[in-house]
Short mmCIF file of C-alpha atoms in Angstrom, two decimals:
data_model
loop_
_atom_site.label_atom_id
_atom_site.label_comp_id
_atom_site.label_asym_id
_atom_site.label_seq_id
_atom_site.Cartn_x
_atom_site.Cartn_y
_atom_site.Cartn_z
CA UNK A 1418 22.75 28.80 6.87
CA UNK A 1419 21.48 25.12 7.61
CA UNK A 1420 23.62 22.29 6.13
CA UNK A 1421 22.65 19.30 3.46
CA UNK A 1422 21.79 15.64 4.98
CA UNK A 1423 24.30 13.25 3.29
CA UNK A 1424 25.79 10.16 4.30
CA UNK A 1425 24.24 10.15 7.51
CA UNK A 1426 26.05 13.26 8.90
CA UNK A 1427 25.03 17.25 8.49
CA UNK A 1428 27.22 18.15 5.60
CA UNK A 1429 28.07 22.13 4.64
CA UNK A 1430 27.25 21.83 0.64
CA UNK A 1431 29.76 22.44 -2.18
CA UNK A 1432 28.04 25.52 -2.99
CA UNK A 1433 28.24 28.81 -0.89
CA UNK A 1434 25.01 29.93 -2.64
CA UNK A 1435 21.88 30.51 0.11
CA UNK A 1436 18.52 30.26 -1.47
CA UNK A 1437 16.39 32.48 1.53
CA UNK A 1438 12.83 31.46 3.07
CA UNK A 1439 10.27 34.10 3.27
CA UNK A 1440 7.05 33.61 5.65
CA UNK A 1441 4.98 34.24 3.13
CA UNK A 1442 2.51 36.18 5.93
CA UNK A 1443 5.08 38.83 6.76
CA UNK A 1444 7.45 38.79 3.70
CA UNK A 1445 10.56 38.55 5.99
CA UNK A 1446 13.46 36.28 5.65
CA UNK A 1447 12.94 33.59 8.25
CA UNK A 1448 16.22 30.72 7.55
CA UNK A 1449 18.42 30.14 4.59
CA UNK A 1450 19.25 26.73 3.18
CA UNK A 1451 22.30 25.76 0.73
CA UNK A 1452 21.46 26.09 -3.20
CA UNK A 1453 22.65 22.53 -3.44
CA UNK A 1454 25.00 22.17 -6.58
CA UNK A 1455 25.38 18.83 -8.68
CA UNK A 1456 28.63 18.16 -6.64
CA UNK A 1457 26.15 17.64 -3.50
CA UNK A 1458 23.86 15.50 -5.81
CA UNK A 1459 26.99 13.51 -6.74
CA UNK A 1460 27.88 13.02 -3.19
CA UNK A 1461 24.00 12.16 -1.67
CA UNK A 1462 23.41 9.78 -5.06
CA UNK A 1463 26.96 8.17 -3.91
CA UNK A 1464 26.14 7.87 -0.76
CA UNK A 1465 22.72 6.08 -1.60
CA UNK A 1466 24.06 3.73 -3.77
CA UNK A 1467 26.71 2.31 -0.97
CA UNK A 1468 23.76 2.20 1.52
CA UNK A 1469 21.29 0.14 -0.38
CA UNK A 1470 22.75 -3.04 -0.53
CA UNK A 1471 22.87 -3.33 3.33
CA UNK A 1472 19.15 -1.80 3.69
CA UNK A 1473 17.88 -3.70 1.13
CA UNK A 1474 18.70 -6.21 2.72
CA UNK A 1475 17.69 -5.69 6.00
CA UNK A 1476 15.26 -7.51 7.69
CA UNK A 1477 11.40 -6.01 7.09
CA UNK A 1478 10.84 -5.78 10.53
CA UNK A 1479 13.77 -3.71 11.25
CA UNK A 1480 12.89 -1.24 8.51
CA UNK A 1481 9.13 -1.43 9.62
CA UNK A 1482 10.32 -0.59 13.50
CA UNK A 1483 12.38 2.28 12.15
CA UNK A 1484 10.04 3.62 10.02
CA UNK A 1485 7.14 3.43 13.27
CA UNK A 1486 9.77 5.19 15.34
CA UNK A 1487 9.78 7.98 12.74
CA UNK A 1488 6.23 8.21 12.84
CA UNK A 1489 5.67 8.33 16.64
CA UNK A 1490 8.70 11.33 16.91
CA UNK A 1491 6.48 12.98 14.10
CA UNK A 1492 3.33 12.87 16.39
CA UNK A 1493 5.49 14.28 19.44
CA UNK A 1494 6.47 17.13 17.75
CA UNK A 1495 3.46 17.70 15.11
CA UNK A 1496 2.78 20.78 16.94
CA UNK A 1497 6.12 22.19 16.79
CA UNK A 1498 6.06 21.07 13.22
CA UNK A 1499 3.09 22.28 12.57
CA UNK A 1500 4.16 26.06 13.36
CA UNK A 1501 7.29 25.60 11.22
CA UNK A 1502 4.71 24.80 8.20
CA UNK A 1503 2.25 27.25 9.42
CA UNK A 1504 5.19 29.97 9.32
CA UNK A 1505 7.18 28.84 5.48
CA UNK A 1506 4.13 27.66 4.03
CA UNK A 1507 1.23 29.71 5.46
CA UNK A 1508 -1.49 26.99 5.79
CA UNK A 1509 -3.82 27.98 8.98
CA UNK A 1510 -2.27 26.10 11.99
CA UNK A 1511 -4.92 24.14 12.40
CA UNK A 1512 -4.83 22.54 8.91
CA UNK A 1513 -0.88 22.78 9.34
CA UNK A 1514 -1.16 20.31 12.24
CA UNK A 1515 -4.15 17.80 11.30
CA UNK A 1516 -3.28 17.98 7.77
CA UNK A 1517 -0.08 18.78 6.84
CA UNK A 1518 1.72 16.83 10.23
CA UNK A 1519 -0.56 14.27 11.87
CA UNK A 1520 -1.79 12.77 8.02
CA UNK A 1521 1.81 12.44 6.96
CA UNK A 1522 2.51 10.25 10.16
CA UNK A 1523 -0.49 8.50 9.66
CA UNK A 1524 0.71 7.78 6.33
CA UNK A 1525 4.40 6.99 8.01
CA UNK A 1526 2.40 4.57 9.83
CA UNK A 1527 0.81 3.07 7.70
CA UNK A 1528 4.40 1.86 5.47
CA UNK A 1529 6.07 0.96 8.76
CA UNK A 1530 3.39 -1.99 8.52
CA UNK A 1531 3.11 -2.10 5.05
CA UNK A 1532 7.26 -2.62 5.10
CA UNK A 1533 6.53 -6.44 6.88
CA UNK A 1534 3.13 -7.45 5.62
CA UNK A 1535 3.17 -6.83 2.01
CA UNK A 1536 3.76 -9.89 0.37
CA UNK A 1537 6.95 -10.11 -1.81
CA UNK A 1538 6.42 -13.76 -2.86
CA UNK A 1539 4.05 -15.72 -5.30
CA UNK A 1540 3.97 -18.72 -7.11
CA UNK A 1541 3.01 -18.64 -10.47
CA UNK A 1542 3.23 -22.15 -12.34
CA UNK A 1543 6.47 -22.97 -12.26
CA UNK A 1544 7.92 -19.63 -11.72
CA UNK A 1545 8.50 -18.14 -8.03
CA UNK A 1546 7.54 -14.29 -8.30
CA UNK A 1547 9.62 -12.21 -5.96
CA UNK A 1548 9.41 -8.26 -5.54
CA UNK A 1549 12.20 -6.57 -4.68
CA UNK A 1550 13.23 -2.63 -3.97
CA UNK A 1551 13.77 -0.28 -7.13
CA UNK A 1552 17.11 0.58 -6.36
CA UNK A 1553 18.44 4.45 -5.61
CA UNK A 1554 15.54 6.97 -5.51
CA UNK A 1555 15.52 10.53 -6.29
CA UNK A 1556 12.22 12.45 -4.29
CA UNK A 1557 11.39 15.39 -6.04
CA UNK A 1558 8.78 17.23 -3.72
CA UNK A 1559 6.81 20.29 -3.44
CA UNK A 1560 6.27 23.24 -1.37
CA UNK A 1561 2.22 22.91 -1.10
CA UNK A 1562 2.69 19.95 1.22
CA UNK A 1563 5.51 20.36 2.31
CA UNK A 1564 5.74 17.04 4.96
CA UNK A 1565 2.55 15.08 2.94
CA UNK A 1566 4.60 15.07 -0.05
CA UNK A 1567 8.04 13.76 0.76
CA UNK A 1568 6.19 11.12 3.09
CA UNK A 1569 4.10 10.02 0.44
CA UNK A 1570 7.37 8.72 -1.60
CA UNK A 1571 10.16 8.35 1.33
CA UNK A 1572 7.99 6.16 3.39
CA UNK A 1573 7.00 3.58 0.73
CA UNK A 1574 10.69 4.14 -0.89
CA UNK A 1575 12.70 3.11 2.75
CA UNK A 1576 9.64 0.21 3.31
CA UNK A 1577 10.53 -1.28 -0.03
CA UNK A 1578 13.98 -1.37 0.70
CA UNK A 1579 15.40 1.58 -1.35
CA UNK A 1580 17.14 4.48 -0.69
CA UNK A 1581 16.54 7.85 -1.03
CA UNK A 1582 17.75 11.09 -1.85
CA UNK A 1583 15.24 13.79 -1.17
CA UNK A 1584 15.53 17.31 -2.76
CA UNK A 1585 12.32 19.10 -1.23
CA UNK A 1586 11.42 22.74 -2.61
CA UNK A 1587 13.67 25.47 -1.91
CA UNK A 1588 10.05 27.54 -1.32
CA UNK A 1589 9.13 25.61 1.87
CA UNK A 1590 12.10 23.68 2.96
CA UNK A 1591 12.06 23.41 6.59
CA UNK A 1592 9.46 20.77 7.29
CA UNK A 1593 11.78 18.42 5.02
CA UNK A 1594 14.74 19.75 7.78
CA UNK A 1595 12.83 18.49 10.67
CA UNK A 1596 12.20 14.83 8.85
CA UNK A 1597 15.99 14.10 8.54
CA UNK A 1598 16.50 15.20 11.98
CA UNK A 1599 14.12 12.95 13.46
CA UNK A 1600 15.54 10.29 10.54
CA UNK A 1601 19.21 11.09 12.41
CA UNK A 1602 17.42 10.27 15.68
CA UNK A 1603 15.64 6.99 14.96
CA UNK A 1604 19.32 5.76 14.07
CA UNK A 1605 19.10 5.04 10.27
CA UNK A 1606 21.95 3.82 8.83
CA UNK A 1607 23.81 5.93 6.72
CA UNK A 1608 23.20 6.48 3.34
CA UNK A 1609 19.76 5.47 3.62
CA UNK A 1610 18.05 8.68 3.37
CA UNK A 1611 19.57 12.00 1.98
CA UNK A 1612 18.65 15.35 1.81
CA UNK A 1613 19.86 18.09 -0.75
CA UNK A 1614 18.08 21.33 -0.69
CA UNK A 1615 18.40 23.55 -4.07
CA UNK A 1616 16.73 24.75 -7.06
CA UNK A 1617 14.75 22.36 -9.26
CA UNK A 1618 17.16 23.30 -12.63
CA UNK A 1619 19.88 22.05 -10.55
CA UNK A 1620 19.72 20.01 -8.06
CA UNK A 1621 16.22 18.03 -9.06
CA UNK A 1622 18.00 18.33 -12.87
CA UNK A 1623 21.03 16.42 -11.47
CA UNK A 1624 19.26 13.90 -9.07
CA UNK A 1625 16.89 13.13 -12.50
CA UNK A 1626 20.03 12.13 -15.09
CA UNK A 1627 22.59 10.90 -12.72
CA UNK A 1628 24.04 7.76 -13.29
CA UNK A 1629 23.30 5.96 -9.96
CA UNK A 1630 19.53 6.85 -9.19
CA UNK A 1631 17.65 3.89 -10.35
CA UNK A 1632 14.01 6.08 -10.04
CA UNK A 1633 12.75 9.62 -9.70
CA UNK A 1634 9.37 10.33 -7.98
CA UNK A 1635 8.11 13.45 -9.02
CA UNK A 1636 5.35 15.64 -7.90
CA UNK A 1637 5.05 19.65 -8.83
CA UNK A 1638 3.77 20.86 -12.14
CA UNK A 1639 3.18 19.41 -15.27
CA UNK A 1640 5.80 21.11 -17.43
CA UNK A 1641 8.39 20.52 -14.78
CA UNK A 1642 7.27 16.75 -14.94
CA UNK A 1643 7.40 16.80 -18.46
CA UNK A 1644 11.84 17.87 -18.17
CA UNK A 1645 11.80 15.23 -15.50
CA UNK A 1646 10.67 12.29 -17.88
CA UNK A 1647 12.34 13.55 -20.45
CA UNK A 1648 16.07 13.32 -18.89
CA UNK A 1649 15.22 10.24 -16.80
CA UNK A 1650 14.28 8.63 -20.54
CA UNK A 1651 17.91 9.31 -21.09
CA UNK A 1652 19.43 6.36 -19.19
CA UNK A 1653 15.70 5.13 -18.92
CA UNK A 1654 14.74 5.05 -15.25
CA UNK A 1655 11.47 4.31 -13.91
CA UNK A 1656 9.73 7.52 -13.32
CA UNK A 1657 6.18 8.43 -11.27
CA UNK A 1658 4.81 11.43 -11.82
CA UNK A 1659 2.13 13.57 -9.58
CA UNK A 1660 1.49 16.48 -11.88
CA UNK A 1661 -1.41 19.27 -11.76
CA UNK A 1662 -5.48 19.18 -11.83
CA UNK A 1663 -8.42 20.73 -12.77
CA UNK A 1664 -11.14 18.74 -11.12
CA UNK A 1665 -14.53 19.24 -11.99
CA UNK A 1666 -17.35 19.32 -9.17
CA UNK A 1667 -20.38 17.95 -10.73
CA UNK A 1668 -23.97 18.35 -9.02
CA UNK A 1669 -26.51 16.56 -10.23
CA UNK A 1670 -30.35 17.97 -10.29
CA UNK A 1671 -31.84 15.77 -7.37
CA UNK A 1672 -28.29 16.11 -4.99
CA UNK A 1673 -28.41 18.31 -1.87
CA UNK A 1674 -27.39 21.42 -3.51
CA UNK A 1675 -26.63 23.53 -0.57
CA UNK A 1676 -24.23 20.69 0.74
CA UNK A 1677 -22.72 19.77 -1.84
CA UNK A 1678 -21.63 23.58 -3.01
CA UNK A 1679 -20.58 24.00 1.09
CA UNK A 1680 -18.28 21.02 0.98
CA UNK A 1681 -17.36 21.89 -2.97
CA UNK A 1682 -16.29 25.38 -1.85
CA UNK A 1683 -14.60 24.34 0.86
CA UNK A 1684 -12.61 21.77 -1.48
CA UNK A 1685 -11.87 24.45 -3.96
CA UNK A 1686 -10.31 26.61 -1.00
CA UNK A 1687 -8.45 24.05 0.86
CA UNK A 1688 -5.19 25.42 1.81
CA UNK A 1689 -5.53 28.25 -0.30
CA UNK A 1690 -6.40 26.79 -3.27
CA UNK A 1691 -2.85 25.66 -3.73
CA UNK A 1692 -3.95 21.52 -3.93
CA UNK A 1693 -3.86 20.21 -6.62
CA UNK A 1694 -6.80 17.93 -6.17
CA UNK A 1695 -8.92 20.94 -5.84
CA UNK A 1696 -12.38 21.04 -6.68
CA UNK A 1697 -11.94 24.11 -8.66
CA UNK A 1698 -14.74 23.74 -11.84
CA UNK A 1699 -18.11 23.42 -9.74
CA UNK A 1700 -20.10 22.15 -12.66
CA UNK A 1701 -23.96 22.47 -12.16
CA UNK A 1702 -27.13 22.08 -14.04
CA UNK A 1703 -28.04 25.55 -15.51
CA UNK A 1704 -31.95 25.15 -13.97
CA UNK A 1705 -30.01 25.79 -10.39
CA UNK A 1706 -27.15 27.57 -11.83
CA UNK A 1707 -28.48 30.71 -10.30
CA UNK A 1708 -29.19 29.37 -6.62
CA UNK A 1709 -25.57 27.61 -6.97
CA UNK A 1710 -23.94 30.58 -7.53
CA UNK A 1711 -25.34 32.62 -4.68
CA UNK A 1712 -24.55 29.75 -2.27
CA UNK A 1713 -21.33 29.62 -3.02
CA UNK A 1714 -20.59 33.75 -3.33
CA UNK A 1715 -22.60 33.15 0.30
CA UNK A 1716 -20.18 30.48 1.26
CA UNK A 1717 -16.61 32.18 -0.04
CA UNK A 1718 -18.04 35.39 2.51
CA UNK A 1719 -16.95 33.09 5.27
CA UNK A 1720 -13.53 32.47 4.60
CA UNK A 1721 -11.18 34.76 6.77
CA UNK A 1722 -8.61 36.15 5.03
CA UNK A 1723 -5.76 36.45 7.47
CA UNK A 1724 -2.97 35.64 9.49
CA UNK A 1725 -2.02 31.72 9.91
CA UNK A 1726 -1.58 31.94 13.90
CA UNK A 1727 -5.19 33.11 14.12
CA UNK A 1728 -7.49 30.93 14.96
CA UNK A 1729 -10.54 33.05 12.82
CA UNK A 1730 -8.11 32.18 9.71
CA UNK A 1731 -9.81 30.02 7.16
CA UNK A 1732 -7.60 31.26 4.38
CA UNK A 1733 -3.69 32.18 4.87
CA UNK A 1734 -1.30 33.70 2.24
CA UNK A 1735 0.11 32.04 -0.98
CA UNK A 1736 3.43 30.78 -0.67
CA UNK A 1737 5.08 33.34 -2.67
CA UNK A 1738 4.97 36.99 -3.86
CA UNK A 1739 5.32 34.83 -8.21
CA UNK A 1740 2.01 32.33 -6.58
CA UNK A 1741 0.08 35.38 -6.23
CA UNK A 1742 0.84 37.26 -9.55
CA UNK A 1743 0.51 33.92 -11.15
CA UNK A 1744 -3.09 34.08 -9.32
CA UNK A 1745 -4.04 37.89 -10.17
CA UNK A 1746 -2.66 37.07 -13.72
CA UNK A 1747 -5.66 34.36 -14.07
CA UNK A 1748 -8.25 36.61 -12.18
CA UNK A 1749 -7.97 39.27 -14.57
CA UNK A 1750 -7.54 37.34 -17.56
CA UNK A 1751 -11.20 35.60 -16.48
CA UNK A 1752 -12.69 38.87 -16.44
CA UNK A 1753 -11.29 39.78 -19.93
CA UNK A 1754 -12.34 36.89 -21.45
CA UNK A 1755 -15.96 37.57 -20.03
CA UNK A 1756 -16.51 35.55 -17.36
CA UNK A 1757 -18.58 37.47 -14.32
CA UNK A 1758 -16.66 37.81 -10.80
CA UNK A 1759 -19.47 37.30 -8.48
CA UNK A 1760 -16.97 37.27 -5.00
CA UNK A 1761 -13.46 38.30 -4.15
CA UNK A 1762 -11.21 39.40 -6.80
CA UNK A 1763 -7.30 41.17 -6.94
CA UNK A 1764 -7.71 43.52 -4.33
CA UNK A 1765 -5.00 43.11 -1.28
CA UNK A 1766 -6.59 42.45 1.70
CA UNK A 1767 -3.75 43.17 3.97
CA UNK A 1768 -0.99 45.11 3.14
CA UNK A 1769 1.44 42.65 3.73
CA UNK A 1770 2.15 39.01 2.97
CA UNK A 1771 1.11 37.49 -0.05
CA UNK A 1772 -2.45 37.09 0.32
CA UNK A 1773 -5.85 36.70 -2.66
CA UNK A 1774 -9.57 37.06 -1.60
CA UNK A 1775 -11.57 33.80 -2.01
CA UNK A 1776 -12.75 34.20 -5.72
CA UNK A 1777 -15.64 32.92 -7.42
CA UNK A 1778 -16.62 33.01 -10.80
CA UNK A 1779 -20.17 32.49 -13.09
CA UNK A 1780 -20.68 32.62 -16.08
CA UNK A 1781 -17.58 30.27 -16.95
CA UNK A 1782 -17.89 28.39 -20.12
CA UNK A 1783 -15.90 25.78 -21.64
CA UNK A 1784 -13.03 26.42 -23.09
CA UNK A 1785 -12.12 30.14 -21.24
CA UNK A 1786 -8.83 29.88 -19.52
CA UNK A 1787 -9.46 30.07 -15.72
CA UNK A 1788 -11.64 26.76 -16.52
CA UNK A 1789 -9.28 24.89 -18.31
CA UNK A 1790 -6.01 25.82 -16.62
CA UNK A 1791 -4.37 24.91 -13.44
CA UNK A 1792 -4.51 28.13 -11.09
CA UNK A 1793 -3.20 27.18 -7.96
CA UNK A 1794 -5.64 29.67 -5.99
CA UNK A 1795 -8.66 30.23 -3.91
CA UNK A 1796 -10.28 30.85 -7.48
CA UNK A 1797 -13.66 28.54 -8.27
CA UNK A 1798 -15.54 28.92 -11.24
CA UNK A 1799 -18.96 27.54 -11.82
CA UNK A 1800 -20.05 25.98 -15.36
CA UNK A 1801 -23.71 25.56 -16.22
CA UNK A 1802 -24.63 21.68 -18.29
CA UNK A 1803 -28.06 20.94 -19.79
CA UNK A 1804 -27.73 17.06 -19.44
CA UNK A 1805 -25.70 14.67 -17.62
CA UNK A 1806 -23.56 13.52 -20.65
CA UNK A 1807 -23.01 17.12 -20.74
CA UNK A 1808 -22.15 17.25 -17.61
CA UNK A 1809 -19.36 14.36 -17.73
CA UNK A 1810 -18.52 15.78 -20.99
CA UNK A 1811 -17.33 19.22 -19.63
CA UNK A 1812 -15.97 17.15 -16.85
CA UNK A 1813 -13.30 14.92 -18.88
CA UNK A 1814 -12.80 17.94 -21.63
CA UNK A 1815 -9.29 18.61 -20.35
CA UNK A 1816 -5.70 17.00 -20.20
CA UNK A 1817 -6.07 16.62 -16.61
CA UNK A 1818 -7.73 14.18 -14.72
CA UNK A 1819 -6.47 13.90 -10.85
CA UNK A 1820 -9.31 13.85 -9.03
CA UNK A 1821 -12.85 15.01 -8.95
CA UNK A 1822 -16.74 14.81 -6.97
CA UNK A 1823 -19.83 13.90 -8.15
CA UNK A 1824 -23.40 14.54 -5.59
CA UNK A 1825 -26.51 12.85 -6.33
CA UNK A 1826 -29.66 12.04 -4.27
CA UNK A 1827 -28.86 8.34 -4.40
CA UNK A 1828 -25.33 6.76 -4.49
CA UNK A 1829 -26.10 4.53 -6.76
CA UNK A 1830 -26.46 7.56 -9.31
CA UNK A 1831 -23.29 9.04 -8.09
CA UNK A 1832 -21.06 5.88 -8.72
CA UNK A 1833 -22.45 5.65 -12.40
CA UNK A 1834 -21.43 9.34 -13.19
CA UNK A 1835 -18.44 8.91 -11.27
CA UNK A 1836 -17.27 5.77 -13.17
CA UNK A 1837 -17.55 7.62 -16.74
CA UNK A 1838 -15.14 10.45 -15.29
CA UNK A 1839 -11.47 9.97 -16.70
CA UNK A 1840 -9.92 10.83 -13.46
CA UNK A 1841 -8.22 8.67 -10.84
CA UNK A 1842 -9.94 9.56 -7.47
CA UNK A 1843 -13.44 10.85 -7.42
CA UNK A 1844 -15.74 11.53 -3.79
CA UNK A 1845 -18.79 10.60 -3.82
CA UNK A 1846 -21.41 12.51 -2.26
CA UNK A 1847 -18.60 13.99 0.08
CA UNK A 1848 -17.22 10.67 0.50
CA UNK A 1849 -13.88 12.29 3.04
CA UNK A 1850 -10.18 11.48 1.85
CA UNK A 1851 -8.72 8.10 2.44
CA UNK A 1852 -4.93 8.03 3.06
CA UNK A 1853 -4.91 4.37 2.54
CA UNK A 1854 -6.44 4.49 -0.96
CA UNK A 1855 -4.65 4.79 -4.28
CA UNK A 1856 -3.70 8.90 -5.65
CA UNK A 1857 -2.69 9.34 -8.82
CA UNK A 1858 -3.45 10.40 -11.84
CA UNK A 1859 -5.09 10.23 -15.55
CA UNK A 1860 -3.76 12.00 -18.83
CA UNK A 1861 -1.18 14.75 -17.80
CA UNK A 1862 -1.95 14.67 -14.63
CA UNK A 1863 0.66 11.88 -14.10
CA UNK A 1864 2.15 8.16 -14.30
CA UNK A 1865 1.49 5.93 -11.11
CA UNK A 1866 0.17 6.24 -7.94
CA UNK A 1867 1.22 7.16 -3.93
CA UNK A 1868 -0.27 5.95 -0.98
CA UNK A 1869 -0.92 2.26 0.72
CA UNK A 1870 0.02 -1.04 -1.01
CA UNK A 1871 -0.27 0.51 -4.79
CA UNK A 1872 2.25 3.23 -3.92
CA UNK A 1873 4.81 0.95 -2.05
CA UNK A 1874 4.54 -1.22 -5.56
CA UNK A 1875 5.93 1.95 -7.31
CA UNK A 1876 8.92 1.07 -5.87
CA UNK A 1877 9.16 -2.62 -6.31
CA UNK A 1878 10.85 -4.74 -9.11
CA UNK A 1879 9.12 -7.70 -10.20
CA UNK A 1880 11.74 -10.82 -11.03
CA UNK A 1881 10.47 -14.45 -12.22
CA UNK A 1882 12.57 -17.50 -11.12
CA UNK A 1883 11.97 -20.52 -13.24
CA UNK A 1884 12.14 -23.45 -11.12
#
């Protein structure tokens, strides 16, 4: 059984509990990592809190350089990396690599020059405005992302000037294993970043109320955000929160309609469905409802169903044998509450590993379950509108709002739509992800945003001295 990170030294945890990792392709038992206990939360919060004067202090430079070292021993071993993912997590190997490795040390890259250059100093009147780090941090992460996630709040976190202790998800733990070791490597000082594997009712329970950790970053599902809040409210810490989705696709009458339901499908599908930025409610006007529907049954055909070391995969298993009930469970309830399954469906198509069809649905209409609730699946269903205000109306009729797409024939058109959507990132007309650009969300689908300057500010203070 692998050992926790704390302190700066591989520590065996105070629990003799091993919480096993399945490759969710074969079903077998591939590693075990400790079922952390609050004792090893005590210990990695301790540790954190005797680190971060020192490395808050540190020069920005230093942490910058450190951080950039991080990043470049990520790109060495992405594709090494990239088969550990590929193997706990079951993303293709080529998504495992560009997406899941070589974005997160991108991102990496990105805060080891964001730790220098962002300024941390303004005058305002008579008032000097000075940022500085957060304090302790407690990184709640989840198994979908395994590397993207825990980047997306470590890096800005240890740029800032805080420290971190990191409990990643006990589903897909070993890309978080490989982080610390290259952490180890680059020679961060002790204390500075810690890792405690474990259950979330435990471990990211005990990380959320203790006494010393001054924030919790969050990112997983709504209701387990919701717990989160609710015991950080007890000794009132600053929380961020990157809950679920259920973005809405919407094509207007004079877009490209075969492109835009390619690229939509291919959204909705994107590493299994399990994103939760997913296009998943293709929304379409009901004159080209019909031709909509056969492109994308036409364009779900494609996806290869299949094993994540071959390269004809386009679709590998869900991470778990409860993600794929939880799947079936929605397929089946859309049929029952009369919506029309047009491709794919709850049919295994291998006999082993933990694998759903690409699923499409018609004849989805506001308010049935599989279109308002978060699936977490290759499952897409496709809503007809009569108007544009319909259209946005369907659109921003749910407690979500994480991301979303809107395709017209002019841009212009696009941005108008897109503005009215209650959502915080929208494409437009396929406009491709930015990793630089603010991701967050509206409603319940969270409280502050990752990525470039506006997610390093997550984890900045703002003091005023009077002079």
């Amino acid at each position: 059984m692998r050992q926790l990170y704390i302190g700066g030294s591989w520590t065996a945890s105070a629990s003799e509990e091993p919480i096993e990792v399945a490759n969710p392709a074969t079903e077998e038992i591939i590693d075990r990592v400790p079922a952390g206990s609050p004792d090893d939360v005590e210990a990695a919060a301790t540790a954190a809190r005797r680190a971060f004067p020192a490395w808050s202090e540190t020069a920005a430079a230093e942490r910058g350089k450190l951080l950039g070292d991080a990043a470049e021993l990520l790109k060495q071993r992405s594709d090494e990396i990239a088969k550990t993912i590929a193997t706990d997590m079951g993303s293709p190997l080529g998504f495992a690599l560009k997406v899941q490795t070589l974005m997160p040390a991108t991102v990496l890259s990105s805060y080891a020059r964001l730790a220098e250059s962002h300024p941390r100093e303004s005058r305002v009147g008579n008032s000097l405005v000075v940022k500085e780090p957060v304090g302790v941090v407690a990184a709640i992460t989840p198994w979908n992302y395994p590397l993207h996630q825990i980047i997306c709040k470590v890096g800005p976190a240890l740029a800032a000037g805080c420290t971190v202790v990191l409990k990643p998800s006990e589903v897909a733990p070993l890309a978080a294993y490989a982080l610390a070791q290259i952490f180890d490597e680059v020679g961060l000082p002790p204390g500075v970043f810690n890792l405690v594997s474990g259950r979330g009712p435990v471990v990211g329970e005990a990380m959320a109320a203790h006494p010393e950790v001054d924030m919790v970053s969050f990112t997983g599902s709504t209701a387990a955000g919701r717990r989160v809040a609710s015991l950080a409210a007890e000794s009132v810490k600053r929380v961020a929160l990157e809950l679920g989705g259920k973005s809405a696709n919407i094509i207007l009458p004079d877009a490209d309609l075969a492109l835009a339901v390619k690229v939509g499908v291919a959204n909705c599908f994107v590493n299994a469905g399990q994103t939760c930025s997913a296009w998943t409610r293709m929304i379409v006007h009901r004159d080209q409802y019909d031709d909509a529907v056969r492109l994308a049954v036409e364009a779900a055909r494609g996806y290869t169903v299949g094993d994540p070391f071959d390269e004809s995969t386009r679709i590998g298993p869900l991470v778990s044998a409860t993600q794929r009930e939880r799947v079936i469970h929605y397929i089946n309830r859309g049929q029952e509450e009369g919506a029309r399954l047009v491709a794919g469906g709850t049919e295994r198509p291998h006999e082993r590993g933990y694998y759903v069809e690409p699923t499409v649905f018609a004849g989805v209409e506001p308010g049935m379950t599989i279109e308002r609730e978060e699936i977490f699946g290759p499952v897409l269903s496709l809503i007809p509108y009569t108007s544009e205000d319909k259209a946005v109306q369907i659109a921003n009729d749910t407690k979500y709002g994480l991301a979303g797409a809107v395709w017209a024939g002019t841009e212009e058109r696009a941005l108008a739509v897109a503005r009215r959507l209650r959502t915080g990132q929208v494409a437009v007309n396929g406009g491709r992800f930015n990793p630089l650009a603010p991701f967050g969300g509206y409603k319940q689908s969270g409280v502050g945003r990752e990525l470039g300057e506006y997610g390093l500010e997550e984890f900045l203070e703002i003091k005023a001295l009077q002079l």
